[in-house]
Short mmCIF file of C-alpha atoms in Angstrom, two decimals:
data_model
loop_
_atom_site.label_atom_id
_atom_site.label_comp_id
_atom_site.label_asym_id
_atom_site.label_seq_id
_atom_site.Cartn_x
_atom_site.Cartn_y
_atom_site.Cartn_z
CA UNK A 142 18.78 -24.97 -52.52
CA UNK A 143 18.02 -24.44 -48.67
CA UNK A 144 14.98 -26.60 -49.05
CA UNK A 145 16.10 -29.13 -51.41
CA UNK A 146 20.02 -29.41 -51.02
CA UNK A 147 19.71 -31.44 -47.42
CA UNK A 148 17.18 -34.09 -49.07
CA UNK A 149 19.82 -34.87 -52.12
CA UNK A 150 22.56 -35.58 -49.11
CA UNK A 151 22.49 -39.23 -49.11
CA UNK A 152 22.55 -39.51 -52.80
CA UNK A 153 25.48 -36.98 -52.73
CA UNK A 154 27.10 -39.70 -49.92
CA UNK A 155 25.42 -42.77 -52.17
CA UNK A 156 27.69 -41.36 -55.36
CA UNK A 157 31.28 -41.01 -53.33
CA UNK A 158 30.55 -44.34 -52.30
CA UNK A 159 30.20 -45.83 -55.84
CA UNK A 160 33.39 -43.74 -57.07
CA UNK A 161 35.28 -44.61 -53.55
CA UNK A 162 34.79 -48.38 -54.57
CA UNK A 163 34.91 -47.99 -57.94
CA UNK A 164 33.96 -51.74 -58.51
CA UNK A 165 35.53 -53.64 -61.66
CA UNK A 166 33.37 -54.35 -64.83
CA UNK A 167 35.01 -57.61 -65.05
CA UNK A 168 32.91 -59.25 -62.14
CA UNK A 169 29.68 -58.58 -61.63
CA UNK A 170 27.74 -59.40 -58.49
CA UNK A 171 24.89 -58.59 -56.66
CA UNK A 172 26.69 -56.19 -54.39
CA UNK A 173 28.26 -54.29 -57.47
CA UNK A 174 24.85 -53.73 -58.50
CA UNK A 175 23.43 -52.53 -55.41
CA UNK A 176 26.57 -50.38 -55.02
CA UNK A 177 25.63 -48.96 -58.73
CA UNK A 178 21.97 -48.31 -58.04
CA UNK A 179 22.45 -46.91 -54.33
CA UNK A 180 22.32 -43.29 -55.51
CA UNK A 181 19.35 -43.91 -57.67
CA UNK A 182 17.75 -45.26 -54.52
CA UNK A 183 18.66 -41.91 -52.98
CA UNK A 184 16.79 -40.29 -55.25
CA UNK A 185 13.27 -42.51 -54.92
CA UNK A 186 14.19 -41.40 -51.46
CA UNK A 187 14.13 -37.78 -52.36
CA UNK A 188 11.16 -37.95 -54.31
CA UNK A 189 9.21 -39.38 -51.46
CA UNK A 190 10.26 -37.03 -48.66
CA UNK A 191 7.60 -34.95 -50.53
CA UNK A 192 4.82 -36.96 -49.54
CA UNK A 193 2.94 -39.53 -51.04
CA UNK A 194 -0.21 -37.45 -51.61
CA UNK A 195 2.20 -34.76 -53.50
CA UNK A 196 2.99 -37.52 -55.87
CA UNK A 197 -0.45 -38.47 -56.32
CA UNK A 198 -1.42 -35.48 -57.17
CA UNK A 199 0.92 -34.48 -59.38
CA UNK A 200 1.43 -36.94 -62.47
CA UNK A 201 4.90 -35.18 -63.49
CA UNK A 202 6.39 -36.17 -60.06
CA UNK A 203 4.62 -39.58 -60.13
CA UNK A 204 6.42 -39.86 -63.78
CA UNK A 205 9.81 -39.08 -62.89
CA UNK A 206 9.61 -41.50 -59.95
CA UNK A 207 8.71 -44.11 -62.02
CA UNK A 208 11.09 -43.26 -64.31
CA UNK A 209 13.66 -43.56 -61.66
CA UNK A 210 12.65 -46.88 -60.99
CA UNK A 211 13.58 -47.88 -64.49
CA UNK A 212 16.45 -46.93 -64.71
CA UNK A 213 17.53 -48.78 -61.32
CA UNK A 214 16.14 -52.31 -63.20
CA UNK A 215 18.24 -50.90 -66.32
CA UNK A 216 21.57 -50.16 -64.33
CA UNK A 217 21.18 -53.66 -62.69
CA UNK A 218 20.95 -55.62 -66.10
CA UNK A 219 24.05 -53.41 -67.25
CA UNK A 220 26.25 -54.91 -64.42
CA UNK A 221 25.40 -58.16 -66.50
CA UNK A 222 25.74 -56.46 -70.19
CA UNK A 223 28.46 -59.40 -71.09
CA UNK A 224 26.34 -62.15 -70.25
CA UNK A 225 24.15 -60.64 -72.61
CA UNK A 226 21.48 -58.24 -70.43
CA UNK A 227 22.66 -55.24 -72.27
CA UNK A 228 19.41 -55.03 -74.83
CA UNK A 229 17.67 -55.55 -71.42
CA UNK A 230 18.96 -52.46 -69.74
CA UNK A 231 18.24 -50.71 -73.76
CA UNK A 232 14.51 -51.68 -72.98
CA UNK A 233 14.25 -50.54 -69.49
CA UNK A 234 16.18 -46.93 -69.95
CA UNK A 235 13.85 -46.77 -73.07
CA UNK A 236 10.45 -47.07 -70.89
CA UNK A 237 12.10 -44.30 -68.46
CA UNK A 238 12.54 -41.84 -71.60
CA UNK A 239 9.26 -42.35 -71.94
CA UNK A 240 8.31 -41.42 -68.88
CA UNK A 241 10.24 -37.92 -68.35
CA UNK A 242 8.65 -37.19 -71.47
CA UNK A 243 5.42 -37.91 -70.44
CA UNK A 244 6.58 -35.87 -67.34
CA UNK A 245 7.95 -32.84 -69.06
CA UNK A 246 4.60 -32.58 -71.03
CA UNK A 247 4.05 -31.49 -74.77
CA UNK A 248 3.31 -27.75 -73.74
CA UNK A 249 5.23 -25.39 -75.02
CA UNK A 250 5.45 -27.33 -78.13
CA UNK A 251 8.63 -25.27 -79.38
CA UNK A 252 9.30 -26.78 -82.68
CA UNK A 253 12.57 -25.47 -83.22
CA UNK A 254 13.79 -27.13 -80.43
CA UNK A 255 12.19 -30.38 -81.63
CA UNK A 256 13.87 -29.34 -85.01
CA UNK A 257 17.12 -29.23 -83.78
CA UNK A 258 17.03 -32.26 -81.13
CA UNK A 259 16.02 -34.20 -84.36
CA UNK A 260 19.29 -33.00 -86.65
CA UNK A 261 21.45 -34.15 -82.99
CA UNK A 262 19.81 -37.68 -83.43
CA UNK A 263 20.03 -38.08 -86.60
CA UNK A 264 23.56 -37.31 -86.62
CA UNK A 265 24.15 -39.40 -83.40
CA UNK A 266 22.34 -41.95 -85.42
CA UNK A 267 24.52 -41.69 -88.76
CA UNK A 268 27.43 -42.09 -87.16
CA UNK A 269 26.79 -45.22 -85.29
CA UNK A 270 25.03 -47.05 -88.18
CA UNK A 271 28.31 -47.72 -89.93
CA UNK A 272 29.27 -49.79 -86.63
CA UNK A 273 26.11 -51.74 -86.17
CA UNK A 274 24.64 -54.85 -86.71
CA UNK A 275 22.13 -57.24 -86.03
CA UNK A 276 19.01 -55.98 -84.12
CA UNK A 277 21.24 -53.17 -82.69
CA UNK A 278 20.78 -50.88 -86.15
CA UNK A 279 17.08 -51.49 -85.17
CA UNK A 280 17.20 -50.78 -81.58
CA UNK A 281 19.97 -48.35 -81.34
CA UNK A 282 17.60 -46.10 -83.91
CA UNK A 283 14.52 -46.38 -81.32
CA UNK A 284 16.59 -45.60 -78.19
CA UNK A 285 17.92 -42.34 -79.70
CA UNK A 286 15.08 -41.53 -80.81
CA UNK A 287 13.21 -42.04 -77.40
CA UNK A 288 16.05 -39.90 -75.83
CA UNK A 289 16.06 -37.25 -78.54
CA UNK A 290 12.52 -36.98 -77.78
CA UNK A 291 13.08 -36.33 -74.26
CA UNK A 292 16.01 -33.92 -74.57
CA UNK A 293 13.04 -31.94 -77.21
CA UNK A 294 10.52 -32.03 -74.28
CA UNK A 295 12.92 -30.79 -71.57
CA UNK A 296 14.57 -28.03 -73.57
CA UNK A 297 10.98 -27.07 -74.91
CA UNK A 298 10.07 -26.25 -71.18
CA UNK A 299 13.19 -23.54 -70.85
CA UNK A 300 11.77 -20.65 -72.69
CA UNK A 301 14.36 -18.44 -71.79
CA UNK A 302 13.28 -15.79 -74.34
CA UNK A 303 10.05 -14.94 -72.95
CA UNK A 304 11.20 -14.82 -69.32
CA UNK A 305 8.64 -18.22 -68.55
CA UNK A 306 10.66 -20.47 -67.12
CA UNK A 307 11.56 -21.56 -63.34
CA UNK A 308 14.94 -23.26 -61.92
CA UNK A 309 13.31 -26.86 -62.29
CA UNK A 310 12.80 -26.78 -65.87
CA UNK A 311 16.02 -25.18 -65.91
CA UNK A 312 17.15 -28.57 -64.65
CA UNK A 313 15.27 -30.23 -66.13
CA UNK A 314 16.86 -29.59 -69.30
CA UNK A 315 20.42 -29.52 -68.33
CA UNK A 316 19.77 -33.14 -67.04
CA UNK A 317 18.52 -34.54 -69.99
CA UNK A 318 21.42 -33.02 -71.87
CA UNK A 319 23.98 -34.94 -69.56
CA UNK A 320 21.82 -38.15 -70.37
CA UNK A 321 22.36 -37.71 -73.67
CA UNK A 322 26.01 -36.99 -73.25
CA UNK A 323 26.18 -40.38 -71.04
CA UNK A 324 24.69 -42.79 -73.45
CA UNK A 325 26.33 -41.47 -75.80
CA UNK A 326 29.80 -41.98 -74.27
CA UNK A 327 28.19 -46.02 -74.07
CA UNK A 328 27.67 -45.69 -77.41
CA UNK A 329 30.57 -44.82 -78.74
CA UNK A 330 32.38 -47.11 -76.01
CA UNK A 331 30.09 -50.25 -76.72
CA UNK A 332 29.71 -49.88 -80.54
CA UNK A 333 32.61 -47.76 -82.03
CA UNK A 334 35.96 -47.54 -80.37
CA UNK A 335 37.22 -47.70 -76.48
CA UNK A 336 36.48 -43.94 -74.59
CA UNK A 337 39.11 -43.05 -72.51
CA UNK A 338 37.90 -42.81 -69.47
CA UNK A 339 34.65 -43.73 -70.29
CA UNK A 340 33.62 -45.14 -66.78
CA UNK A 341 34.01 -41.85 -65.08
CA UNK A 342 32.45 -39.69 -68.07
CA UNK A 343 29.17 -42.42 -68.06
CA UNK A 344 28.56 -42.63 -64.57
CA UNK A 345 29.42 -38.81 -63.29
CA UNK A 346 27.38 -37.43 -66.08
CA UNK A 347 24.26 -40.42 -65.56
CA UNK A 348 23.97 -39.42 -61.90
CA UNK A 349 24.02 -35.90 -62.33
CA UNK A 350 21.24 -36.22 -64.95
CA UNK A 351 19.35 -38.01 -62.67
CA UNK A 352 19.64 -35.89 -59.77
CA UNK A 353 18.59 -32.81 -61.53
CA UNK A 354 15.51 -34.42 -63.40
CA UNK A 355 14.47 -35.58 -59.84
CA UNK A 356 14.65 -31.87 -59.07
CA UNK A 357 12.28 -30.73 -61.84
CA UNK A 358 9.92 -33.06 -60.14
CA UNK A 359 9.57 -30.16 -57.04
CA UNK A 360 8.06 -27.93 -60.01
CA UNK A 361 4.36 -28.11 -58.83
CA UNK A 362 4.92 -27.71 -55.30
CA UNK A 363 7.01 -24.47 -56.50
CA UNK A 364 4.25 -23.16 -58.23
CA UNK A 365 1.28 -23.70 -55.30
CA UNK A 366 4.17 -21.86 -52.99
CA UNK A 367 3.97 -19.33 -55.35
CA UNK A 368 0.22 -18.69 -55.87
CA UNK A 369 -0.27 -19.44 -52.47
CA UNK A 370 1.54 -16.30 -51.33
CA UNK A 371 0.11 -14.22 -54.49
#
């Protein structure tokens, strides 16, 4: 926390500012969507203070970064969802699953994790279909799945029963957990029935995945501390 917590303080001052403004839906604009993706900037920010050559050497970092990067191209078409840029944002928050997947790594391979991320989906899944149409029962069905997939690959690294896990993956985990929550909550509020509250529930729970994801980035430099003084 000493270490970390001071890098994270413009994102923390990046996030008041978004929920200080609190910018309507209704009209979209350029500065509404720099306003949006501010925090997310933050975080590139964050990820960088570490050095360039600690991202270049570590592919997990260098993954989450890009992943970050993503989602600041998805948030932006999502200011524009009602002119019809919300399959674009789908697409873009899609490649960044991807990518904190391929960041979290298939080792441990914990298949009852996998096991149970897949009966979440799927029942995520089942209860949407009813309310889609169109290319969304398509798309909708690969976005959860990419996400699912993720949230298997981030709890997978928290092996809590055999005392092997570290504060990062820790976070790691809880992160993806409150991304699943998030899109969710746009789910349900796009497809199914208005959320109350939604705005506050998407956007407090989608920047406080993001934060702690970026913090499971610092994982490899926590581990050369640690052998380092061994």
């Amino acid at each position: 926390v000493k270490s970390e917590g001071p890098k994270l303080v413009l994102f923390f001052k990046a996030t008041c500012v978004y929920f200080v403004l609190w910018l309507p839906t209704s009209s979209p604009s350029w500065f509404s969507a720099l306003i949006k993706c501010l925090p997310i900037f933050c975080l590139w920010v964050f990820l960088l203070a570490h050095g360039i050559n600690f991202l270049v050497s570590h592919r997990s970092a260098s993954r989450i970064l890009a992943g970050l990067i993503f989602s600041a191209v998805g948030d932006a078409f999502l200011i524009w969802q009602e002119q019809g840029y919300f399959i674009h944002g789908l697409l873009m928050f899609g490649i960044t699953h991807i990518l904190y997947s391929s960041a979290f790594g298939m080792k441990p391979l914990d298949l009852k994790a996998g096991l149970l991320m897949g009966v979440v989906s799927s029942s995520c899944y089942a209860f949407l279909y009813s309310y889609l149409s169109g290319p969304f029962t398509y798309l909708v069905a690969v976005y959860i799945a990419l996400i699912g997939f993720m949230g298997w690959r981030a709890v997978a690294g928290v092996q809590l029963c055999n005392d092997l896990w570290t504060w990062t993956k820790l976070s790691a985990c809880v992160g993806a957990m409150l991304f699943m929550v998030s899109d969710l909550t746009i789910a349900l509020n796009e497809f199914c029935f208005p959320v109350p509250y939604s705005r506050f529930i998407i956007m407090a729970t989608y920047y406080a995945a993001q934060m702690l994801i970026a913090l499971s980035a610092v994982e490899t430099r926590d581990e050369e501390d640690f052998r380092k003084r061994s």
